[in-house]
Coordinates of C-alpha atoms in Angstrom, one line a residue:
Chain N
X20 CA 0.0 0.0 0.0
X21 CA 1.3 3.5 -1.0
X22 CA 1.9 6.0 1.6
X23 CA -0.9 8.4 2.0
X24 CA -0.1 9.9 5.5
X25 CA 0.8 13.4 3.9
X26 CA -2.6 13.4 2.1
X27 CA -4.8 12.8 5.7
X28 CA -5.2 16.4 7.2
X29 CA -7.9 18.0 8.5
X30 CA -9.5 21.2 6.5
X31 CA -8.7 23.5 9.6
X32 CA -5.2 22.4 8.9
X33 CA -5.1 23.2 5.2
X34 CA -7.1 26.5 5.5
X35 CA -4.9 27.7 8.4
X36 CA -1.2 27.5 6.7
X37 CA -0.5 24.4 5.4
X38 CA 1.7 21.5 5.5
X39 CA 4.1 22.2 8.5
X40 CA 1.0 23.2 10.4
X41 CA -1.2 20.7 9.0
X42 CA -3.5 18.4 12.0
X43 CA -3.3 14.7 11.3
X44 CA -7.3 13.7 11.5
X45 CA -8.2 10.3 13.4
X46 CA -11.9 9.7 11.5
X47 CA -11.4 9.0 7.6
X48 CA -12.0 12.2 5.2
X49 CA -15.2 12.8 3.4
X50 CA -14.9 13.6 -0.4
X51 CA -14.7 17.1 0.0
X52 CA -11.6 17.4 2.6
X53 CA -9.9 14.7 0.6
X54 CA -10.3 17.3 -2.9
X55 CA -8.5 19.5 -0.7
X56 CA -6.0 17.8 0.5
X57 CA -5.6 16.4 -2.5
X58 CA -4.4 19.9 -3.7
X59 CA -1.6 19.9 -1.6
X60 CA 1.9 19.3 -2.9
X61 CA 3.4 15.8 -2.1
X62 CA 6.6 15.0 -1.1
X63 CA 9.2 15.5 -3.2
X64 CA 10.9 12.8 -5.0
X65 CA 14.9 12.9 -6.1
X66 CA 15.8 12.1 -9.4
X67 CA 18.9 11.9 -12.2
X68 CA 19.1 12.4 -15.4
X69 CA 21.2 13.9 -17.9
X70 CA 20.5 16.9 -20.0
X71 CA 22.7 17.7 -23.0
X72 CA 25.5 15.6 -21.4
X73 CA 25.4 16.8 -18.0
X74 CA 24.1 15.1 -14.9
X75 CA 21.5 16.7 -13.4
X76 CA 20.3 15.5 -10.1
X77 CA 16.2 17.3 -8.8
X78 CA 13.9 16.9 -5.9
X79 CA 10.7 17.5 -7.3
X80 CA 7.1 17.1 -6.8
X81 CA 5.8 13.9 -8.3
X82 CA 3.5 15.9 -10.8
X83 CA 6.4 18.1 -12.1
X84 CA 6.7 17.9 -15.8
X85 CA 9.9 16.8 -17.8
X86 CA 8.8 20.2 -19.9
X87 CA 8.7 22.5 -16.5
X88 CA 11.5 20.4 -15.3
X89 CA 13.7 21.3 -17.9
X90 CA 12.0 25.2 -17.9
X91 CA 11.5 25.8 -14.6
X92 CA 14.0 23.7 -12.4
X93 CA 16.6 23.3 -15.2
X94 CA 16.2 27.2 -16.6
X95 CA 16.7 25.7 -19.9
X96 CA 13.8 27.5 -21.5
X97 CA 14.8 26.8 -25.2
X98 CA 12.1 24.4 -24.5
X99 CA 9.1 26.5 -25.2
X100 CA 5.4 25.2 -23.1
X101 CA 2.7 25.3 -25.9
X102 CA -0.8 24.1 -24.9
X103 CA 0.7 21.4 -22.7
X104 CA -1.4 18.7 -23.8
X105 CA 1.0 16.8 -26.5
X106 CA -1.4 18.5 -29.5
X107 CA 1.1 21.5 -30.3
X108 CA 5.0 19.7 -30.4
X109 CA 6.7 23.0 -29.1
X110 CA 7.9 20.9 -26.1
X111 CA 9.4 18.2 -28.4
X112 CA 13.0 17.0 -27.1
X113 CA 14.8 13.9 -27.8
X114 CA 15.0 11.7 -24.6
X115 CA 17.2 8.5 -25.1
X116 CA 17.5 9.1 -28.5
X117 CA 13.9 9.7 -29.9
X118 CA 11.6 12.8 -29.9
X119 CA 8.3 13.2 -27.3
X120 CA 6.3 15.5 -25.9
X121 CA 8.2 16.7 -22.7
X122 CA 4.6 18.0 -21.6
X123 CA 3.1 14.6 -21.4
X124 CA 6.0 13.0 -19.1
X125 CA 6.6 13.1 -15.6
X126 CA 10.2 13.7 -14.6
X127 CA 10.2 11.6 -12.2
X128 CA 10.1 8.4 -14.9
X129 CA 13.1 9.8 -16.8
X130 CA 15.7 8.4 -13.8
X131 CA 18.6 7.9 -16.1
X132 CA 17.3 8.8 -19.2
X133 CA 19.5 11.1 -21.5
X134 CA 17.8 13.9 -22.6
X135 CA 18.3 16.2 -25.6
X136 CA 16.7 20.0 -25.6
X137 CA 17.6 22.4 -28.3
X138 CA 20.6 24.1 -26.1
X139 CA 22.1 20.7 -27.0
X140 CA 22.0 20.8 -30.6
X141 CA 23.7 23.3 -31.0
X142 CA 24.9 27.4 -29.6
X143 CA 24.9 30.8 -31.2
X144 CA 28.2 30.4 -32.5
X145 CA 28.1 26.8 -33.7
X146 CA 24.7 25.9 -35.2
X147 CA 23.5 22.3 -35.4
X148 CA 23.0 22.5 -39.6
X149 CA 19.5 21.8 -39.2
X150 CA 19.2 25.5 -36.8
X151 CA 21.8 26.9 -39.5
X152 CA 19.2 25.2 -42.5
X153 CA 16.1 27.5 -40.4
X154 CA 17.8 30.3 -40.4
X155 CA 18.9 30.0 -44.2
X156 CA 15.6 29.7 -45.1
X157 CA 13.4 31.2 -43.4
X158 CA 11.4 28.6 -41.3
X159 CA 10.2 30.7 -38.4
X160 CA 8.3 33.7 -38.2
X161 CA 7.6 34.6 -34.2
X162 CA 10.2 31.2 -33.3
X163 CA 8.0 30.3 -30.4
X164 CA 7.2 26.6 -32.3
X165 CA 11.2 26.4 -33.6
X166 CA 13.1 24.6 -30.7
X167 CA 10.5 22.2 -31.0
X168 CA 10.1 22.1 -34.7
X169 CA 13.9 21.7 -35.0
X170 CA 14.3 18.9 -32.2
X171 CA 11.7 17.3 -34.2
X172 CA 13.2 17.7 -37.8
X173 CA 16.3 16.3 -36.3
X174 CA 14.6 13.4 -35.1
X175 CA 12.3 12.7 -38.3
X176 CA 15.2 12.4 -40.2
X177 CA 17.4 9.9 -38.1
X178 CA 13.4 8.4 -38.0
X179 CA 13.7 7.6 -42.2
X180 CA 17.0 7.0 -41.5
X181 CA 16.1 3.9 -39.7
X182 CA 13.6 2.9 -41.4
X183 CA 10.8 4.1 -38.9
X184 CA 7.4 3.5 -41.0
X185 CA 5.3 6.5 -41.6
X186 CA 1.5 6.8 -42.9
X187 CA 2.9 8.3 -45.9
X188 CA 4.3 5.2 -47.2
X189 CA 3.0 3.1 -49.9
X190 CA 4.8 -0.1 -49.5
X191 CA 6.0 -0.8 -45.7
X192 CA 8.7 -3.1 -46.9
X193 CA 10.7 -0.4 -48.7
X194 CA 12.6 1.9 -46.7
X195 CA 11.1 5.5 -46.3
X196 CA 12.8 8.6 -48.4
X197 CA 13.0 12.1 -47.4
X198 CA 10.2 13.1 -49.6
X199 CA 8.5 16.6 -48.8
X200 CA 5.7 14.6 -48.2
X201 CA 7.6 11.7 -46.0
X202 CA 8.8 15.3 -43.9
X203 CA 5.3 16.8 -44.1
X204 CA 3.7 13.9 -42.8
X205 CA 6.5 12.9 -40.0
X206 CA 6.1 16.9 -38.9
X207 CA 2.4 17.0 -38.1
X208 CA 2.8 17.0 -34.6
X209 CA 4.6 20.4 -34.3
X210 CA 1.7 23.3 -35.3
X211 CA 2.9 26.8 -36.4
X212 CA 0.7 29.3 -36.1
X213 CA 2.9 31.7 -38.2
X214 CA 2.5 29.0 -40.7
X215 CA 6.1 28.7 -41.9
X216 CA 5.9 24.9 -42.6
X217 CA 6.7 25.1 -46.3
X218 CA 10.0 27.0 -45.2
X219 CA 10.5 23.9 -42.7
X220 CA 10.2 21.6 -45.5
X221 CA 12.9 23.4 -47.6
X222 CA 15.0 23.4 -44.6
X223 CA 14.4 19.8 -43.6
X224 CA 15.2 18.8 -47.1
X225 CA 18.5 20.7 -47.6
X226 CA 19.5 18.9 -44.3
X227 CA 18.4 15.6 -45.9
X228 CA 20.2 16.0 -49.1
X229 CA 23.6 17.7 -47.4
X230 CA 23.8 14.0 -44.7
X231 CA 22.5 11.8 -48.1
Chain Q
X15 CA -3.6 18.2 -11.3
X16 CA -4.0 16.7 -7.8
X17 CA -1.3 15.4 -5.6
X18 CA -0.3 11.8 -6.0
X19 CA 2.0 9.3 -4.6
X20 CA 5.1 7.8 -7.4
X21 CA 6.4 4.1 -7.1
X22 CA 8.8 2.1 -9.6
X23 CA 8.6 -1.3 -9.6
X24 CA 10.7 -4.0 -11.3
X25 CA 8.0 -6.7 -10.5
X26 CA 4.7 -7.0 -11.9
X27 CA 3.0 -8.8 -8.8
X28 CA 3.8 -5.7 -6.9
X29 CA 2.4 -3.1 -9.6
X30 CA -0.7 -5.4 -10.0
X31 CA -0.7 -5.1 -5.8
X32 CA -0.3 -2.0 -5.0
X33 CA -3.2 -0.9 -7.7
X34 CA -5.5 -3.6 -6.8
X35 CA -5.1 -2.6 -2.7
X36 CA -6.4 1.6 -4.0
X37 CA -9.1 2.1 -5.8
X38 CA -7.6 5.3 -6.5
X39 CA -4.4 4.1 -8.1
X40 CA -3.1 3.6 -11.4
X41 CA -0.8 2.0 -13.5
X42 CA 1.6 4.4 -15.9
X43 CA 3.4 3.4 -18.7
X44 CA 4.0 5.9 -21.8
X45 CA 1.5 8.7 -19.7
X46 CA 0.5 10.3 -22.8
X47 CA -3.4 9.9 -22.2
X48 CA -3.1 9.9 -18.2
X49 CA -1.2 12.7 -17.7
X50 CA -3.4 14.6 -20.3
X51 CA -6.6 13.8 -18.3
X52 CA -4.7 14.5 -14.8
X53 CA -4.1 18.1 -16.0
X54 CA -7.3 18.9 -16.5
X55 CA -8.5 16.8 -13.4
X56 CA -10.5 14.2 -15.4
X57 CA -8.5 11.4 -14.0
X58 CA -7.4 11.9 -10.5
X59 CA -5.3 9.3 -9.0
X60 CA -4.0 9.6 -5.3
X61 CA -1.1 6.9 -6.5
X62 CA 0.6 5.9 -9.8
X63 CA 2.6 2.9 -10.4
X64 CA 5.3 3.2 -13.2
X65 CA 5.4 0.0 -15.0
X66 CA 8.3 0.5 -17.5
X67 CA 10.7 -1.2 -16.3
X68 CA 8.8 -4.4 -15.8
X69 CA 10.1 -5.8 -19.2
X70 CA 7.8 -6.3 -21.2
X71 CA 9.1 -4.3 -24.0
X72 CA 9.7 -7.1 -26.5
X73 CA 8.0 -8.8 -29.3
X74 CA 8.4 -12.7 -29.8
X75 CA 7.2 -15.8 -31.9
X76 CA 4.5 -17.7 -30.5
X77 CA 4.5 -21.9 -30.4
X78 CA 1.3 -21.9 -33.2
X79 CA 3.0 -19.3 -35.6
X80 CA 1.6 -15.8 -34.3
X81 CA 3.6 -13.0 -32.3
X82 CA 3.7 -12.0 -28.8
X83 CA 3.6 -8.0 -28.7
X84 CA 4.9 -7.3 -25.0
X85 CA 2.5 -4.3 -23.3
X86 CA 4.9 -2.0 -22.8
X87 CA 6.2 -1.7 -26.5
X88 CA 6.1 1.4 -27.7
X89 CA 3.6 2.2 -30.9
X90 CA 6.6 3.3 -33.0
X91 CA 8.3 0.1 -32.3
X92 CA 5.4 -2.1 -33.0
X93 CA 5.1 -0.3 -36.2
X94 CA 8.8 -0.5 -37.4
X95 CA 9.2 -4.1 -36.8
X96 CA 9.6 -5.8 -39.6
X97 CA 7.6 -9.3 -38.7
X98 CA 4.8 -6.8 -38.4
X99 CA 5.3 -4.9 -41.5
X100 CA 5.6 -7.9 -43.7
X101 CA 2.9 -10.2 -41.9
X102 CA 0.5 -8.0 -39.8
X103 CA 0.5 -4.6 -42.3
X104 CA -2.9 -3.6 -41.5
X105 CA -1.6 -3.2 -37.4
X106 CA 1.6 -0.5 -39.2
X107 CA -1.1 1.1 -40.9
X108 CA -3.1 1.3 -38.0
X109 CA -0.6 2.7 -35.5
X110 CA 1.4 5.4 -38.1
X111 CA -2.2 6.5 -39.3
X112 CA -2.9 7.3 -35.5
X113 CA -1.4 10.4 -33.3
X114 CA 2.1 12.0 -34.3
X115 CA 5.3 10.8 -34.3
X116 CA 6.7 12.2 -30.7
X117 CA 3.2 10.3 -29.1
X118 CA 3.7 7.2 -31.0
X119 CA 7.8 7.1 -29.2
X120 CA 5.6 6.8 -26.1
X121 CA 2.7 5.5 -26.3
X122 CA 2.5 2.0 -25.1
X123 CA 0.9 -0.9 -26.6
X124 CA -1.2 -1.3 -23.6
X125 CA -2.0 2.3 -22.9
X126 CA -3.1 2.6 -26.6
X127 CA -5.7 -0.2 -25.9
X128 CA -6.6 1.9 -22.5
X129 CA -6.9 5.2 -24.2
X130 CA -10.3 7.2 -23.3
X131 CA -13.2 8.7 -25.2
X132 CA -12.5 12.0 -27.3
X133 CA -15.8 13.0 -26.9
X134 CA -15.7 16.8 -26.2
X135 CA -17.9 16.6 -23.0
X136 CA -15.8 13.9 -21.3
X137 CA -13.2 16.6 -21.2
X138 CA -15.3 19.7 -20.4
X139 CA -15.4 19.2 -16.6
X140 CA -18.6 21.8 -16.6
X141 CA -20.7 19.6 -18.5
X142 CA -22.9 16.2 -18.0
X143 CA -21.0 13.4 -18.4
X144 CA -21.9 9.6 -17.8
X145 CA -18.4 8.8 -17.9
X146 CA -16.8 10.8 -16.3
X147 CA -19.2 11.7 -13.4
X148 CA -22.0 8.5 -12.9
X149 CA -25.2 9.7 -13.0
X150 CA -24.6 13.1 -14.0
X151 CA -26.0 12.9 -17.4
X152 CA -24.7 13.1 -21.0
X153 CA -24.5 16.3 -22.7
X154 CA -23.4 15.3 -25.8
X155 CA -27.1 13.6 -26.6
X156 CA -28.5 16.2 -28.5
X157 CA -25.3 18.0 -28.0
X158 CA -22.6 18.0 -30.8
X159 CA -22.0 15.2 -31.5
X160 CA -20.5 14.8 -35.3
X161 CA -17.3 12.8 -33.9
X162 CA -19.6 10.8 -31.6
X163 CA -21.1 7.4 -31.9
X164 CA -23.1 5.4 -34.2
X165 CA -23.9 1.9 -33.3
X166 CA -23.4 0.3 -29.7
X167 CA -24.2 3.4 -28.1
X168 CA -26.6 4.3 -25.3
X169 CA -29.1 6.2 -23.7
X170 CA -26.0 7.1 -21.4
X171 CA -23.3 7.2 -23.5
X172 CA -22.5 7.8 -27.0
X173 CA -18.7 8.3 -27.0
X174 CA -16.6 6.1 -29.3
X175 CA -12.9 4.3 -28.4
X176 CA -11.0 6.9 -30.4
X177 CA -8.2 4.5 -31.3
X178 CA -6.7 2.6 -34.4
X179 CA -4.5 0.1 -33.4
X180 CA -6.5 -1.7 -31.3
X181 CA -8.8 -1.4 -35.4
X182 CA -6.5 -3.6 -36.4
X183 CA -6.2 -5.9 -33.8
X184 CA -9.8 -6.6 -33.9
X185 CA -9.4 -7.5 -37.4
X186 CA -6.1 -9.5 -36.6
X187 CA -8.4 -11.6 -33.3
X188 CA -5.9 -10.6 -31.4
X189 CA -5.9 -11.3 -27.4
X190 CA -5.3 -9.5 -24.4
X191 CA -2.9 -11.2 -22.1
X192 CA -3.4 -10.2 -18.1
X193 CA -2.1 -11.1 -14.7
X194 CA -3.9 -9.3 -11.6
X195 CA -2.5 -8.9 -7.7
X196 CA -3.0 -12.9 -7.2
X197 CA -0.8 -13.8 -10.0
X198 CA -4.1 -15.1 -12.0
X199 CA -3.4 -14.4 -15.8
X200 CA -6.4 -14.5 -18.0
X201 CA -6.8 -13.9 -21.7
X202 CA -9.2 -11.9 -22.9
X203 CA -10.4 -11.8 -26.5
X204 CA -10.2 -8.0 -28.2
X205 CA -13.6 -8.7 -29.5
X206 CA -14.6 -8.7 -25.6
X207 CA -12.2 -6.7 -24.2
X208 CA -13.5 -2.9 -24.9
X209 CA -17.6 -2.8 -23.5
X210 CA -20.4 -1.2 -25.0
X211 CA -21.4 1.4 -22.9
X212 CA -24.6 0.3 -21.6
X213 CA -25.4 1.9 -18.2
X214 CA -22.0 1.8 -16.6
X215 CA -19.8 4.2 -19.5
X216 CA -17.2 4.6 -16.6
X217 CA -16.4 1.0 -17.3
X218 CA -13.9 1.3 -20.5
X219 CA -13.1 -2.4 -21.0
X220 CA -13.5 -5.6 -18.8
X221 CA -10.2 -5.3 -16.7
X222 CA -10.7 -4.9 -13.2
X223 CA -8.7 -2.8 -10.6
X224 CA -5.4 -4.2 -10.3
X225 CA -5.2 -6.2 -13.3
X226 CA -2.2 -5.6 -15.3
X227 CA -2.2 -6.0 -18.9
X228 CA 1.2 -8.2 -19.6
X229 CA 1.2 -8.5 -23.8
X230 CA -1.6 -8.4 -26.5
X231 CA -1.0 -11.9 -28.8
X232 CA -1.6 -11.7 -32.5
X233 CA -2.7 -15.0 -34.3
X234 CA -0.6 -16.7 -37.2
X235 CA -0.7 -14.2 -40.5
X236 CA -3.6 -14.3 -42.7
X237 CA -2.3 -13.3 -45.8
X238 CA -4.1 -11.7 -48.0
X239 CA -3.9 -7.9 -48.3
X240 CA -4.0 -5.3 -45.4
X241 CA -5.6 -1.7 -45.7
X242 CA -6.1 1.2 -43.3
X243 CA -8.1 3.5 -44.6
X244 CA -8.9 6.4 -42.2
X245 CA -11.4 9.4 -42.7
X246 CA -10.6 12.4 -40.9
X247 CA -11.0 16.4 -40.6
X248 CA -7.1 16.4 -41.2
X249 CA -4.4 14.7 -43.5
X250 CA -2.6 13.8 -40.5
X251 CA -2.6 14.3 -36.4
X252 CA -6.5 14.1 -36.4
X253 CA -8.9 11.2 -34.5
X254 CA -11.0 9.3 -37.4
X255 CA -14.5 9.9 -38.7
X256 CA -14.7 6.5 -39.9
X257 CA -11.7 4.3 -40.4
X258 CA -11.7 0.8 -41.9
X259 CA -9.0 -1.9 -41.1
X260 CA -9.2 -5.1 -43.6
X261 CA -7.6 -7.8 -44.7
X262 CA -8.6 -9.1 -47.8
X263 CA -8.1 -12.0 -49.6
X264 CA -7.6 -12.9 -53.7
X265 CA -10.8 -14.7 -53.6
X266 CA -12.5 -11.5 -52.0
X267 CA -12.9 -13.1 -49.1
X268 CA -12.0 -11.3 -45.9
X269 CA -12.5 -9.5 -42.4
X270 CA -12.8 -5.9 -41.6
X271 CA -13.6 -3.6 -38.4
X272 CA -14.8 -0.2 -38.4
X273 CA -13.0 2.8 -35.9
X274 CA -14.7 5.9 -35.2
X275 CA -18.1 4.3 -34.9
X276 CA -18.7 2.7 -31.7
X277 CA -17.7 2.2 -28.2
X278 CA -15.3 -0.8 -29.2
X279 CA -13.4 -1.9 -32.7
X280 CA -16.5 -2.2 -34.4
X281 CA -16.4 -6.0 -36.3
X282 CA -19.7 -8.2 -37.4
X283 CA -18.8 -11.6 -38.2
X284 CA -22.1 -12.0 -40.4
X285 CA -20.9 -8.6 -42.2
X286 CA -17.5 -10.6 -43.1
X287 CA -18.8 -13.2 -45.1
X288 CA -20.7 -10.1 -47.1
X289 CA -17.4 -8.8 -48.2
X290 CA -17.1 -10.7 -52.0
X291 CA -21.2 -8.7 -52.3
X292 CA -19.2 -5.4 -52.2
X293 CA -19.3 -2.9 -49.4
X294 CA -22.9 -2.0 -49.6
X295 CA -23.9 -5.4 -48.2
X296 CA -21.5 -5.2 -45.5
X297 CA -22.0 -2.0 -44.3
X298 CA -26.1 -2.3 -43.9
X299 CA -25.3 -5.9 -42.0
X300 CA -22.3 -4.6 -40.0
X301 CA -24.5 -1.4 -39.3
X302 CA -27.7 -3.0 -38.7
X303 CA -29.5 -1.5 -35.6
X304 CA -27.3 1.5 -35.8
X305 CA -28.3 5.0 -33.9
X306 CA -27.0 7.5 -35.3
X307 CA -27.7 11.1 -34.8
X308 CA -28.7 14.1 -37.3
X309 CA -25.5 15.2 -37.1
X310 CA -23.3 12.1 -37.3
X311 CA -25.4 10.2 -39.8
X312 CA -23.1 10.6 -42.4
X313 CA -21.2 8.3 -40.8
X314 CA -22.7 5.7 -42.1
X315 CA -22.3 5.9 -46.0
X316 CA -18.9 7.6 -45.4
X317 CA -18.2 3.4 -43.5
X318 CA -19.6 2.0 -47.0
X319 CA -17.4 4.5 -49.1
X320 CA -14.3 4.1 -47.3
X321 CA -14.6 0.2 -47.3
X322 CA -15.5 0.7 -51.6
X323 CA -12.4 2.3 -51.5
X324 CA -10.6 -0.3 -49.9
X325 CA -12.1 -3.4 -51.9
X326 CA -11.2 -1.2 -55.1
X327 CA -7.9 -1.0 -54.3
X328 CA -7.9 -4.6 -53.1
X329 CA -8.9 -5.8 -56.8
X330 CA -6.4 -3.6 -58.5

């Protein structure tokens, strides 16, 4: 049975400061304390990780995002927070190799995980080519979505690479190409609202032909 | 999102133990639908068990031909590998038609059969909702409901399962491989695994609390040719209208399931043995009973288009 104890105070408690101050209740909670305590923070938990080749090591509350982990706890804030439900992409980094939505993971489950953000492709001074390929041609607008969109590019590419199927394949046997539609398809997780995505395209594809 | 209590576990007696001992616990594995609902405080756990490093992350033969897809593997995986591809291609097509890439490097192959309704009102915490809140009502019932259900719906309920893999699976007669907190495994057939809504919608599928979901098992291939054909409001990174998973044989013989219709992979039997009398005859026998509202009827002959479609291409 999981440990509760820091969830079982009494309203009073809650209302009147709480968690150092917080009265332990005998009788069980009704619904409505429980919602309340149920607001509280927990205790935090440590984790490790490593970001952009550096060991990081956080105590953080359970709920704590790998997105406001990395933002908030980490003050890497190339990673930009979007809606924070996994439908916009501008959280994408790479974490053990492949991209996901840092929004929709709990840092807590990355113990040991490497993670890759955007500061980790690449700096002002040395572009990753696929930031130097955005800039080249024009793939950003505002830039909010273009962390994302680039940790993403990145990724789709070493994704055809390997022969990761995509809906925009005919025949699953044969091994993808870095079509525009292959890209445009691969990309549909990261939304720009500036609309730049042809721009991404070109980019992604001068990237693709430069490695091929 | 509320407070919870985190474990890690290595052993899968213990996951299925501690979840089984709190009603208010659950198991997390990719997160990508749990943590979505936790933000916006439709799922509110008090504990969660992580389950990814229990190990079942692999795919294997079976003794009678077919494949063991292990519950943790990731949809991306289960996609790319190339047993699946060659013999299975209607479950690729499935999964890469479904969500985007960076969900499909997390989502797991359980999780994806776990997913919850898109209906808008299950996530609107100010509305009626069966499903989310018993007894509350269902506002979606003369609500919008153009994404909602056709057939197997009911006067509580009339959200569909929004996935596609588990489509295909239901085409494939795949099963659902459990253990729960006493070590008891069961396997559950995907035809019975998902319910219809009935009176209980809070009830997704037939697991109970605390059983763990260990591997899904896919039959010995079928042969024959595998389409995915999925109708949707986008190209891409949209939940179907109608999709269509089939496998269809040179003879015209076949199987097929409809997604997007229904509170489960939505297959008739009966409607299988139509397939070599075109999609027309299929559709009214697979659709027979159906409830459709005004504004989702055209669900319906958009099911017998797409499937025309797909025997088309099947002949050519």
């Amino acid at each position: 049975m999981p440990d509760l104890s820091e969830f079982e105070m009494s309203r009073r408690g809650v209302l009147a400061g709480g968690a150092a101050t917080a009265a332990v209740v005998a009788a069980p909670l009704g619904a409505a304390q429980s919602d309340i305590a149920q607001a509280r923070a927990t205790k935090p938990l440590p984790v490790r990780f490593s970001v952009n080749g550096k060991t990081r090591e956080l105590s953080l509350d359970p709920r704590t995002t790998l997105l406001d982990a990395l933002r908030e706890h980490l003050h890497l804030t190339g990673t930009k927070k979007g809606c924070d439900h996994g439908q916009c992409g501008a959280c994408t980094v790479m974490v053990d190799g492949v991209r996901i939505n840092s929004c929709l993971s709990l840092a807590v489950m990355h113990e040991g995980d490497e993670i890759t953000t955007i500061e980790g492709l690449g700096t002002p001074e040395e572009l990753h080519p696929m930031q130097a390929a955005f800039i080249k041609h024009d793939g950003y607008q505002c830039g909010y979505c273009t962390p994302g969109q680039i940790c993403s590019a990145v990724a789709v590419l070493d994704e055809i690479k390997r022969g990761v199927p995509s809906h925009a394949q005919d025949d699953l046997m044969t091994k993808p190409t870095a079509t525009n539609v292959e890209m445009r398809e691969r990309m549909s997780g990261n939304i720009c609202r500036c609309g730049a995505y042809s721009n991404i395209a070109e980019a992604m594809a001068e990237v693709a032909g430069a490695k091929a | 999102m509320r407070a919870f209590t985190y474990e890690r576990t290595k052993d899968a007696s213990a996951a299925a133990r501690a979840v089984a001992g709190n009603p208010a616990a659950k198991f997390i594995a990719g997160g990508t639908n749990l943590l979505d609902l936790m933000k916006i405080e439709v799922e509110t756990p008090t504990h969660l068990v992580d389950v990814q490093d229990l190990g079942f992350d692999k795919i294997e033969a079976t003794r009678d031909g077919g494949l063991r897809i292990g519950a943790l593997v990731t949809n991306t995986n289960l996609a790319a590998d190339e047993r699946i591809r060659r013999d299975y291609g209607v479950l690729t097509r499935a999964i890469v038609a479904g969500a985007s890439g960076q969900l499909r490097n997390k989502a797991s192959t359980a999780g994806n059969l776990l997913q919850r309704t898109r209906c808008p009102y299950f996530y609107d915490t100010n509305m009626a909702c069966n499903k989310r809140k018993p007894g509350s009502g269902c506002a979606a019932i003369g609500g919008y409901s153009r994404q909602l259900g056709v057939i197997g719906v009911s006067d509580s309920c009339i959200a569909t399962f929004p996935g596609d893999m588990a489509v295909a699976m239901r085409v494939l007669d795949a099963a659902v491989e459990t253990v729960d907190a006493t070590g008891q495994r069961r396997t559950i057939p995907i035809a019975d695994f998902h319910r219809l809504w009935g009176n209980k919608p809070e009830q997704d599928t037939v697991l109970r609390q605390g059983e763990l979901i260990t591997s899904v098992t896919l039959p010995k291939p079928l042969g024959g040719k595998h389409f995915y054909e999925k109708v949707r409001d986008r190209a891409s990174y949209a939940y179907a209208l109608v999709s269509v998973a089939a496998v269809i044989q040179p003879d015209g013989t076949g199987r097929v399931a409809f997604g997007g219709v229904a509170p489960r992979p939505w297959r008739v039997e009966a409607a299988d043995a139509l397939l070599p009398r075109g999609a027309a005859a299929v559709t009214a026998r697979a659709f027979q009973g159906a409830t459709p509202t005004k504004d989702n009827a055209f669900k319906l002959p958009l099911a017998t288009r797409a499937l025309a479609s797909v025997l088309a291409e099947a002949r050519a």
